C-alpha positions as protocol buffer text, in pm:
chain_id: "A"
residue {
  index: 1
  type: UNK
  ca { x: -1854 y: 4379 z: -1419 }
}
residue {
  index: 2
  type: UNK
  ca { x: -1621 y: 4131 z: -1525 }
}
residue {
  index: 3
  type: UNK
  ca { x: -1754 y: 3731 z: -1451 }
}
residue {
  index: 4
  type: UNK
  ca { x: -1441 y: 3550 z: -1287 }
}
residue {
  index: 5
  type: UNK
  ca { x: -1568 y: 3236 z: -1402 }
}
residue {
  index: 6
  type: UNK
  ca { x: -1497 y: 3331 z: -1732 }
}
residue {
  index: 7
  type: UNK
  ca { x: -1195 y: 3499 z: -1703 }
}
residue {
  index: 8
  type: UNK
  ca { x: -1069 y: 3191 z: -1489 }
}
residue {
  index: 9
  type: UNK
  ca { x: -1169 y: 2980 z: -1802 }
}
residue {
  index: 10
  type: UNK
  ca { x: -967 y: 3231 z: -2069 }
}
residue {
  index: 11
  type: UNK
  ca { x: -670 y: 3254 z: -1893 }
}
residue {
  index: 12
  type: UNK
  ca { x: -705 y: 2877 z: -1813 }
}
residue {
  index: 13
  type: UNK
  ca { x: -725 y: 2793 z: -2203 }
}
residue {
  index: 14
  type: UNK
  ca { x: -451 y: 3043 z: -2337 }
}
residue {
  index: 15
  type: UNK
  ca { x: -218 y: 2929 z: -1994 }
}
residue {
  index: 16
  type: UNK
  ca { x: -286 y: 2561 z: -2135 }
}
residue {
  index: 17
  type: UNK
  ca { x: -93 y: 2599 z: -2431 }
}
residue {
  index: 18
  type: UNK
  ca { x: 235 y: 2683 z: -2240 }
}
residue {
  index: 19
  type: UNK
  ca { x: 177 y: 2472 z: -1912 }
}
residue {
  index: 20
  type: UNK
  ca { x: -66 y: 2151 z: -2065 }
}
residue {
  index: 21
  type: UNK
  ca { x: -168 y: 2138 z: -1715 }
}
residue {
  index: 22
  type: UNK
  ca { x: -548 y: 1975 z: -1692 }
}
residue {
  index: 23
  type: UNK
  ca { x: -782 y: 2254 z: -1780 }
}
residue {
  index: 24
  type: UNK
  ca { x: -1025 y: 2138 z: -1442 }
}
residue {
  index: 25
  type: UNK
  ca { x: -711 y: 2268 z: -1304 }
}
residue {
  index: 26
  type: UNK
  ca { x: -662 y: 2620 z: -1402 }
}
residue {
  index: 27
  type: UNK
  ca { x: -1009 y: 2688 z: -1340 }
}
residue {
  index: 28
  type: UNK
  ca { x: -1018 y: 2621 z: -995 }
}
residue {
  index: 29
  type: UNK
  ca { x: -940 y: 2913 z: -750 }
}
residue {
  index: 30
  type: UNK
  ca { x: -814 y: 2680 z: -499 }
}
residue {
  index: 31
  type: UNK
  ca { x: -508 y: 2609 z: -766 }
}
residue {
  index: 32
  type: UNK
  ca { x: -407 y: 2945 z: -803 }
}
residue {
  index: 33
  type: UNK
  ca { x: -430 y: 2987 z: -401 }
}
residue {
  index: 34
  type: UNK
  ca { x: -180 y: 2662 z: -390 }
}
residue {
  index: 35
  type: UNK
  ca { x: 43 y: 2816 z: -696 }
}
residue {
  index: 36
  type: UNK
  ca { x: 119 y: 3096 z: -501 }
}
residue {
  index: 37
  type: UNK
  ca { x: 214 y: 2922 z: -195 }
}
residue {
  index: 38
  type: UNK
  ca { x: 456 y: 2698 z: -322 }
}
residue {
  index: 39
  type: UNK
  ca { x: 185 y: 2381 z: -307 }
}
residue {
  index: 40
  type: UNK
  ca { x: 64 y: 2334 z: -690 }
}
residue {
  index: 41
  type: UNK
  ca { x: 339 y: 2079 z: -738 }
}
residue {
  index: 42
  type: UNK
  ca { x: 334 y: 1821 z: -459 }
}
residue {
  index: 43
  type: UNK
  ca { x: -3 y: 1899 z: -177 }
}
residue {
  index: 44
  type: UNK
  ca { x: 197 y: 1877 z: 135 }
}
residue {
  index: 45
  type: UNK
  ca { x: -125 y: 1644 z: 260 }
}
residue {
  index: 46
  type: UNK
  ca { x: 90 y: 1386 z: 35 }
}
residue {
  index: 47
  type: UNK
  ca { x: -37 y: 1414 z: -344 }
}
residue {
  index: 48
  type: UNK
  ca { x: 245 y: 1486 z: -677 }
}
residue {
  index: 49
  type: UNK
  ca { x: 72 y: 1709 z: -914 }
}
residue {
  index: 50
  type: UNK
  ca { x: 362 y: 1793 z: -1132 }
}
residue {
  index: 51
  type: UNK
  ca { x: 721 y: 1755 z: -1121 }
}
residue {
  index: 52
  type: UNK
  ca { x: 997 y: 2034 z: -1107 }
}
residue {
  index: 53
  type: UNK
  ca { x: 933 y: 2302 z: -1372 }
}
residue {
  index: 54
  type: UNK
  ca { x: 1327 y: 2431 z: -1372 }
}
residue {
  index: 55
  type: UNK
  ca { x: 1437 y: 2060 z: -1466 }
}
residue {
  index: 56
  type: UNK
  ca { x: 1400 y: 1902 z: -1839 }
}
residue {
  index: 57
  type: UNK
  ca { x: 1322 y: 1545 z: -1610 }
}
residue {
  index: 58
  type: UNK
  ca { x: 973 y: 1355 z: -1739 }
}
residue {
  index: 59
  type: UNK
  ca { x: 844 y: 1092 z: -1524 }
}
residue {
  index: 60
  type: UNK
  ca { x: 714 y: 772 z: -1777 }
}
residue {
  index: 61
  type: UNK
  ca { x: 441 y: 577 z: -1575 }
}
residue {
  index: 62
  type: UNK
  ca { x: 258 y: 271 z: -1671 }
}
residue {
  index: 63
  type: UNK
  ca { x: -126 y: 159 z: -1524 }
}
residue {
  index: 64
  type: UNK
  ca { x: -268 y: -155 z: -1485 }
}
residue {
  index: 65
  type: UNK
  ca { x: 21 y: -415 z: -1497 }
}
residue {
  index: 66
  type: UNK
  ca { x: 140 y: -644 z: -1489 }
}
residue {
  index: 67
  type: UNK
  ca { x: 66 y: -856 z: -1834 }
}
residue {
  index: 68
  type: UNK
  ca { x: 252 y: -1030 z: -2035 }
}
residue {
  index: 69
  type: UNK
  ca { x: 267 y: -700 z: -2272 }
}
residue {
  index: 70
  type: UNK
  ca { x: 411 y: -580 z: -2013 }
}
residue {
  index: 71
  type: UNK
  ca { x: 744 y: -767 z: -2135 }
}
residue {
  index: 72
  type: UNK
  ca { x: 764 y: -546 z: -2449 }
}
residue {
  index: 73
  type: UNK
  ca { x: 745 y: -211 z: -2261 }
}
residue {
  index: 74
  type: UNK
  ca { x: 1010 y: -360 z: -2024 }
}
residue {
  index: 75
  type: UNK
  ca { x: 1238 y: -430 z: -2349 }
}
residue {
  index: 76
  type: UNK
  ca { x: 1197 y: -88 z: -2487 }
}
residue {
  index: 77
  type: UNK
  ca { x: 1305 y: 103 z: -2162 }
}
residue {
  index: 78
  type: UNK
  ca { x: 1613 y: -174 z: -2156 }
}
residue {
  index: 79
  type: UNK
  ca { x: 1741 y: -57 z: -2499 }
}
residue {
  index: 80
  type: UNK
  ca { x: 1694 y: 309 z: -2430 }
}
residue {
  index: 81
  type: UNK
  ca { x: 1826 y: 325 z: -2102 }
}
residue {
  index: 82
  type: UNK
  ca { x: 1552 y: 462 z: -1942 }
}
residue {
  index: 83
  type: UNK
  ca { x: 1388 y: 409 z: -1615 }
}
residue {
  index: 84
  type: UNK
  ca { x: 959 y: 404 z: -1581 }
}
residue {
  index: 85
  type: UNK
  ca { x: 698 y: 388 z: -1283 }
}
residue {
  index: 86
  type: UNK
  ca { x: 493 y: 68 z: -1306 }
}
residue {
  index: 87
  type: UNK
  ca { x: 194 y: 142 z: -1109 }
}
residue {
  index: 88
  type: UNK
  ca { x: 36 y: -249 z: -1078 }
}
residue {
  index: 89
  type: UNK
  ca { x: -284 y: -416 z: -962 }
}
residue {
  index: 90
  type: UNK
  ca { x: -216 y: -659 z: -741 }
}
residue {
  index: 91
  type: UNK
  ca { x: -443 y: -910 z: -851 }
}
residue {
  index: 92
  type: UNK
  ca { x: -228 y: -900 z: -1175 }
}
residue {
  index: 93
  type: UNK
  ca { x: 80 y: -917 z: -998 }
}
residue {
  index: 94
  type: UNK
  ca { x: -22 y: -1260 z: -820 }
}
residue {
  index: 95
  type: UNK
  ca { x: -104 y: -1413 z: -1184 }
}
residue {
  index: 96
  type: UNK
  ca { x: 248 y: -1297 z: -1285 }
}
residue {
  index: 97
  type: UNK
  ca { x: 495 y: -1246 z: -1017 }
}
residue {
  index: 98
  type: UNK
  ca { x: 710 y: -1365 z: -1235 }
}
residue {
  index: 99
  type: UNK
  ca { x: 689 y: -1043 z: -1489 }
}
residue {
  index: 100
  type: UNK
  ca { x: 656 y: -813 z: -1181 }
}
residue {
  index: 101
  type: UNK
  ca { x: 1002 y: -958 z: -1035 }
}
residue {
  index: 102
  type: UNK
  ca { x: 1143 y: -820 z: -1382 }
}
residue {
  index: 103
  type: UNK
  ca { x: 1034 y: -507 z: -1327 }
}
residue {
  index: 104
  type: UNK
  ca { x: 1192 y: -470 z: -1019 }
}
residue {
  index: 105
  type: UNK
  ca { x: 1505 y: -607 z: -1105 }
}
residue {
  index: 106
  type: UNK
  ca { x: 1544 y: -402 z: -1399 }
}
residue {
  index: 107
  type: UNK
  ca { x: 1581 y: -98 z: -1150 }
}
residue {
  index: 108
  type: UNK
  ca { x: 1210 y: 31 z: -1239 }
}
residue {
  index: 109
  type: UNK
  ca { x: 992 y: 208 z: -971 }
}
residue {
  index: 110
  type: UNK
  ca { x: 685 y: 40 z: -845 }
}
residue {
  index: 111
  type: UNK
  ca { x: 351 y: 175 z: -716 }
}
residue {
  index: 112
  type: UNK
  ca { x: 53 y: 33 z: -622 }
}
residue {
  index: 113
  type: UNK
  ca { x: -279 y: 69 z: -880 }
}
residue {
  index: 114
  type: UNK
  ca { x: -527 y: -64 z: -601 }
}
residue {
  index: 115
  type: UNK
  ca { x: -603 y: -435 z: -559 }
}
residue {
  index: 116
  type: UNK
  ca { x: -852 y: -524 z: -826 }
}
residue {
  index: 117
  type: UNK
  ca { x: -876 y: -216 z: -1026 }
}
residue {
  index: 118
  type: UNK
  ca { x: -1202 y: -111 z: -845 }
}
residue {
  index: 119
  type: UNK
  ca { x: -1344 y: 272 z: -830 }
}
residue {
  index: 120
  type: UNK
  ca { x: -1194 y: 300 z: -528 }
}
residue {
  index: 121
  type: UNK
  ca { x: -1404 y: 642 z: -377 }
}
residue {
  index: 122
  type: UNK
  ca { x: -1719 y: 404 z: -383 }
}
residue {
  index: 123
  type: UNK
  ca { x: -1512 y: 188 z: -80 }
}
residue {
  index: 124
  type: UNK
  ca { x: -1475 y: 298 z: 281 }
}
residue {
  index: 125
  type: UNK
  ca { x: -1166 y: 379 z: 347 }
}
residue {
  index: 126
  type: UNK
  ca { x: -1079 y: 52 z: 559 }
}
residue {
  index: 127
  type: UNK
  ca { x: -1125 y: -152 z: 198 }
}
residue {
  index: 128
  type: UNK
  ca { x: -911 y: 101 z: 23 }
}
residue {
  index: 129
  type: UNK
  ca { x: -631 y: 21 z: 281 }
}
residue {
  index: 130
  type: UNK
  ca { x: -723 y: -350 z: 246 }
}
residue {
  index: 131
  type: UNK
  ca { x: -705 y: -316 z: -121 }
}
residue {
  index: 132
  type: UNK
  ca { x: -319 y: -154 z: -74 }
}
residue {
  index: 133
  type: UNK
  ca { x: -212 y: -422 z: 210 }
}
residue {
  index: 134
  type: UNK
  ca { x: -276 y: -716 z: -22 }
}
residue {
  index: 135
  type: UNK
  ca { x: -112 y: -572 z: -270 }
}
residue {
  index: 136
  type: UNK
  ca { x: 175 y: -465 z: -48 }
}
residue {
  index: 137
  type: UNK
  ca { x: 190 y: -837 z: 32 }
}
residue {
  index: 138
  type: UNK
  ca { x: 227 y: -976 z: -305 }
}
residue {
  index: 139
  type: UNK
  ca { x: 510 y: -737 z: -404 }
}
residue {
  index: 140
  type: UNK
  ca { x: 716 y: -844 z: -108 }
}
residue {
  index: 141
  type: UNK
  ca { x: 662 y: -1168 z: -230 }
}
residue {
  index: 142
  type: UNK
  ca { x: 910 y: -1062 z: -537 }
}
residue {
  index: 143
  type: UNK
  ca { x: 1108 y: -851 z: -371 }
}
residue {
  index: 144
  type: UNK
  ca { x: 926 y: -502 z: -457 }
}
residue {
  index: 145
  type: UNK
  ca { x: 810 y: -244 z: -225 }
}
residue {
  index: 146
  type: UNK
  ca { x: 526 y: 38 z: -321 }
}
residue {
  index: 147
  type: UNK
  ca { x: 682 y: 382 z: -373 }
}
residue {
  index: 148
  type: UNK
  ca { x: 317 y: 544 z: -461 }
}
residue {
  index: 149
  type: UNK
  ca { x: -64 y: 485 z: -532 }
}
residue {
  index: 150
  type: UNK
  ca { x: -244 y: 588 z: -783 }
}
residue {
  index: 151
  type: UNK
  ca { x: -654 y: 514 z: -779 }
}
residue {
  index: 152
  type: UNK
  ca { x: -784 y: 340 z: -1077 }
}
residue {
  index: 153
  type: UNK
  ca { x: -864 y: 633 z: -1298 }
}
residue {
  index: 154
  type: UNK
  ca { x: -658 y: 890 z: -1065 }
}
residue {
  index: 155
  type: UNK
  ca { x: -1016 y: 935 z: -897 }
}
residue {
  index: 156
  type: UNK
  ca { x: -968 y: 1013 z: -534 }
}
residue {
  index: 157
  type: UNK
  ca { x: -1163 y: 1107 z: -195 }
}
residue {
  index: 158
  type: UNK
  ca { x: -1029 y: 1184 z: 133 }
}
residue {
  index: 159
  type: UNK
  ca { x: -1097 y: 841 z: 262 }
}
residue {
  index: 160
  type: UNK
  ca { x: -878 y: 772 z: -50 }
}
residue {
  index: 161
  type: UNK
  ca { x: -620 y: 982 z: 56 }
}
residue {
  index: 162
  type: UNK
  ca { x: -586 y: 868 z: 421 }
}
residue {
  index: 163
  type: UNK
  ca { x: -582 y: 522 z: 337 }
}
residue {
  index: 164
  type: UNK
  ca { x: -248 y: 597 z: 156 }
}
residue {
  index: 165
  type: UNK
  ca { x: -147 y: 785 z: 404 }
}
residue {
  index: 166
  type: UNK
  ca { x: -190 y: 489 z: 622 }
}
residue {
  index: 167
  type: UNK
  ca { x: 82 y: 270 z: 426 }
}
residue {
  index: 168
  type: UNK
  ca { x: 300 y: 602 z: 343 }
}
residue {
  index: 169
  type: UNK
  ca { x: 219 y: 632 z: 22 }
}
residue {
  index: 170
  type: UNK
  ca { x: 203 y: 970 z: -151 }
}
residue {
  index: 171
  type: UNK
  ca { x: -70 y: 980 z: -434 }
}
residue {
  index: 172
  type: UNK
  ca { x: 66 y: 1013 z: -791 }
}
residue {
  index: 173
  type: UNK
  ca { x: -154 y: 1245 z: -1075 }
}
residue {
  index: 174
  type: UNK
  ca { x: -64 y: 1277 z: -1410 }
}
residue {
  index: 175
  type: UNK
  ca { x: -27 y: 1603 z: -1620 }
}
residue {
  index: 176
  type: UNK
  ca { x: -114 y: 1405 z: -2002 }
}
residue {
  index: 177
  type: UNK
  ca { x: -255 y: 1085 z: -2035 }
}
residue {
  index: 178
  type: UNK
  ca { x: -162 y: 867 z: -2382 }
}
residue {
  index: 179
  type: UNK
  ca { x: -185 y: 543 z: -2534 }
}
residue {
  index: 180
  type: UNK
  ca { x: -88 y: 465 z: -2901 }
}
residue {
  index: 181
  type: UNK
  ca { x: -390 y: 513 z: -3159 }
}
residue {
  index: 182
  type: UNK
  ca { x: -401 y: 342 z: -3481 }
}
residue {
  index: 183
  type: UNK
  ca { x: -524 y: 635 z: -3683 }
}
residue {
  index: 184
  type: UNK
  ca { x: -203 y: 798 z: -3673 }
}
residue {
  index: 185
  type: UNK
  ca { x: 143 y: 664 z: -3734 }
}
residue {
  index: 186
  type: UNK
  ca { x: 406 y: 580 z: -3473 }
}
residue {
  index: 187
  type: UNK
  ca { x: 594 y: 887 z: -3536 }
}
residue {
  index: 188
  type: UNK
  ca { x: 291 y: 1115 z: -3554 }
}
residue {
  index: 189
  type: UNK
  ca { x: 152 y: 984 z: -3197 }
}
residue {
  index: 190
  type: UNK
  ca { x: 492 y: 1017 z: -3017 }
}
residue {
  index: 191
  type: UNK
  ca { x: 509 y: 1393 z: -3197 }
}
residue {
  index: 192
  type: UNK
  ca { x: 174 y: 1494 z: -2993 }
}
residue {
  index: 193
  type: UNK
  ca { x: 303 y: 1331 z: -2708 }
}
residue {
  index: 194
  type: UNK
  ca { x: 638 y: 1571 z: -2766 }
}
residue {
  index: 195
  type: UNK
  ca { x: 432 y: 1888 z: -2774 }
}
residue {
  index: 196
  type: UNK
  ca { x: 252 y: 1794 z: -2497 }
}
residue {
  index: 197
  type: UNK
  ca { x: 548 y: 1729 z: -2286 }
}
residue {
  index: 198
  type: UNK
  ca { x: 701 y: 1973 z: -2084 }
}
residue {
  index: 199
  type: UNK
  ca { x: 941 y: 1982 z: -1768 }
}
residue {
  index: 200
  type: UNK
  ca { x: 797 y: 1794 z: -1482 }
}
residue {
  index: 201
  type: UNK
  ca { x: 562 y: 1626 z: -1673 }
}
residue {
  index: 202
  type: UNK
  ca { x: 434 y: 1299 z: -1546 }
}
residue {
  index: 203
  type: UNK
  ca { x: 310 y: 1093 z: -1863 }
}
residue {
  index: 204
  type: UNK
  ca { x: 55 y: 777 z: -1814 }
}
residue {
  index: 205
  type: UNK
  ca { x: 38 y: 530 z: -2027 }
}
residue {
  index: 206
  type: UNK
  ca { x: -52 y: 152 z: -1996 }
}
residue {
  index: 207
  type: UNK
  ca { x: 157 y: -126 z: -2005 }
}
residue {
  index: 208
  type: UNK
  ca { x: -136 y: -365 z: -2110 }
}
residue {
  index: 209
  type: UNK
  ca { x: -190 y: -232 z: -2443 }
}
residue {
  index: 210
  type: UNK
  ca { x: -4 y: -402 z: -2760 }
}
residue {
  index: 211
  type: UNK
  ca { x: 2 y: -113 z: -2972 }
}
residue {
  index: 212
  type: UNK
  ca { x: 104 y: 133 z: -2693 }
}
residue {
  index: 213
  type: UNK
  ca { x: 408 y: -131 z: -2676 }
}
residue {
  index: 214
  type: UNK
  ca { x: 487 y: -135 z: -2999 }
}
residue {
  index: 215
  type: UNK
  ca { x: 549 y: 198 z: -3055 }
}
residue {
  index: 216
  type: UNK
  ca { x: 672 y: 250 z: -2733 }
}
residue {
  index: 217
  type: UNK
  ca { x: 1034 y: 264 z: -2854 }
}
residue {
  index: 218
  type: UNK
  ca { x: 932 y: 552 z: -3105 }
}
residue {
  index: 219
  type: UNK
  ca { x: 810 y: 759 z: -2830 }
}
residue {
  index: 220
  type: UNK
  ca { x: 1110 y: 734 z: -2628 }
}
residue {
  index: 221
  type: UNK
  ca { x: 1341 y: 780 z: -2871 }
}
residue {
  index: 222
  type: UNK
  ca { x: 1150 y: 1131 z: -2950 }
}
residue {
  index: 223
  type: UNK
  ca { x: 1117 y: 1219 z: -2655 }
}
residue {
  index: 224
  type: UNK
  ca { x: 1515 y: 1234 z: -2590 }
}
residue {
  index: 225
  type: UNK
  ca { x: 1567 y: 1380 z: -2892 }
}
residue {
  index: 226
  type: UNK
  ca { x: 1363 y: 1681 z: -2756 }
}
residue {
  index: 227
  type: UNK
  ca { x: 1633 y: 1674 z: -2445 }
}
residue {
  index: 228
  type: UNK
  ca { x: 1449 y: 1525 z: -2145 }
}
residue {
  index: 229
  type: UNK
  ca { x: 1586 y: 1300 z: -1888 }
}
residue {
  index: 230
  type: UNK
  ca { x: 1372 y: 1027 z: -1715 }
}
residue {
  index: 231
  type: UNK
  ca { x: 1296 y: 967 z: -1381 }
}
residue {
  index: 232
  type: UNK
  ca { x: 1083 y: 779 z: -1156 }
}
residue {
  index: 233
  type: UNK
  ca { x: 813 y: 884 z: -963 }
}
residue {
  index: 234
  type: UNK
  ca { x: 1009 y: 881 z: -624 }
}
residue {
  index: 235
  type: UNK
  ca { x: 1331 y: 1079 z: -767 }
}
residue {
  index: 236
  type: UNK
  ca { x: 1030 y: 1351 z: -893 }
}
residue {
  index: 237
  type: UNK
  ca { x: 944 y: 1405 z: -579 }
}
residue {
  index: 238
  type: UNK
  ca { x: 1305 y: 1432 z: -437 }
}
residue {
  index: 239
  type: UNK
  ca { x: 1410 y: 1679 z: -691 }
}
residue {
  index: 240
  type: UNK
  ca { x: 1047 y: 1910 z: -629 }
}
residue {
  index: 241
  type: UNK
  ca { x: 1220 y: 2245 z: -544 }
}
């Protein structure tokens, strides 16, 4: 008799190498039920998986903003070209408003990364949408409206979830998670990143981290070599088929 916990987990590691979709993923029975209806890439209860498989478009998000590194990922898009998804903590937007008004102005997305970068499923779901309404307030403050929230480590609850749904917000995932690390060379990190990368993938990275910054522009630069366009968060979901 064949265990379908097992054969869940084989297919889940040799589909992984084509779809680098989180292996907790491909396991789960309830993800193949939602694959087959059409729901894998965006829950219709308001949550972006993935982006649009059929369309070489990569969404570029940054956590935890914004710092005054910040100002070197924000340099690096400029020269490219190349649109991102800052998803900010309020508390670090009211000790630099001035850094988050650049973002905006610079045609970026913004989303909200809660209030104080808390584990947001340990609060009820009243402080999770007073942890998005202050932050809501201090990005009007520079002109900036919230097009998403993503929990501090993408870890959600339903209480999560309906406090976004409160404000409108949809809740953004990630397929691949990077940051620079010094062991390997610029060109070697953004290489991974490359084969990692696949249409309507949703990158995070963090805008707080120097070396992330600094080789930043080697990433992108790769990346468009490989033929992707970038888009923010909000045009992913417009463009979901």
């Amino acid at each position: 008799m064949i265990d379908v916990g097992v054969l869940l987990l084989t297919c889940a590691m040799l589909i992984q190498l084509n779809w680098r979709e989180p292996q907790e993923r491909l396991i789960s029975p309830a993800y193949w039920v939602q694959r087959l209806q059409g729901k894998d890439l965006y829950d219709p209860r308001g949550v972006l998986w993935h982006g649009n498989r059929n369309r070489p478009e990569i969404a570029l998000t940054f956590d935890d903003g914004p710092k005054p590194e910040t100002l070197l990922v924000l340099d690096a898009l400029k020269t490219e070209g190349i649109k991102a998804t800052f998803f900010m903590v309020g508390k670090h937007i009211k000790e630099h408003p001035e850094i988050a008004r650049r973002v905006i102005e610079e045609g970026h997305a913004v989303g909200c990364h809660s209030y104080d970068h808390q584990r947001q499923t340990l609060l009820t779901e009243k402080q999770v949408w007073q942890q998005i309404w202050d932050s809501r307030i201090l990005i009007g403050r520079v002109q900036g409206r919230f097009s998403a929230y993503r929990p501090p480590w993408t870890d959600w609850n339903e209480p999560v979830l309906h406090a976004a749904q409160a404000h409108k917000l949809p809740l953004a995932m990630y397929t691949y998670a990077t940051d620079y690390q010094s062991h390997l060379t610029p060109e070697q990190w953004a290489n991974r990143v490359a084969r990692m990368t696949h249409n309507g993938s949703i990158l995070l990275l963090h805008d707080t981290y120097p070396t992330t910054a600094d080789a930043l522009p080697v990433l992108l630069r790769t990346l468009k070599r490989e033929g992707y366009q970038f888009v923010t968060i909000p045009e992913m979901i417009e463009r979901l088929p």
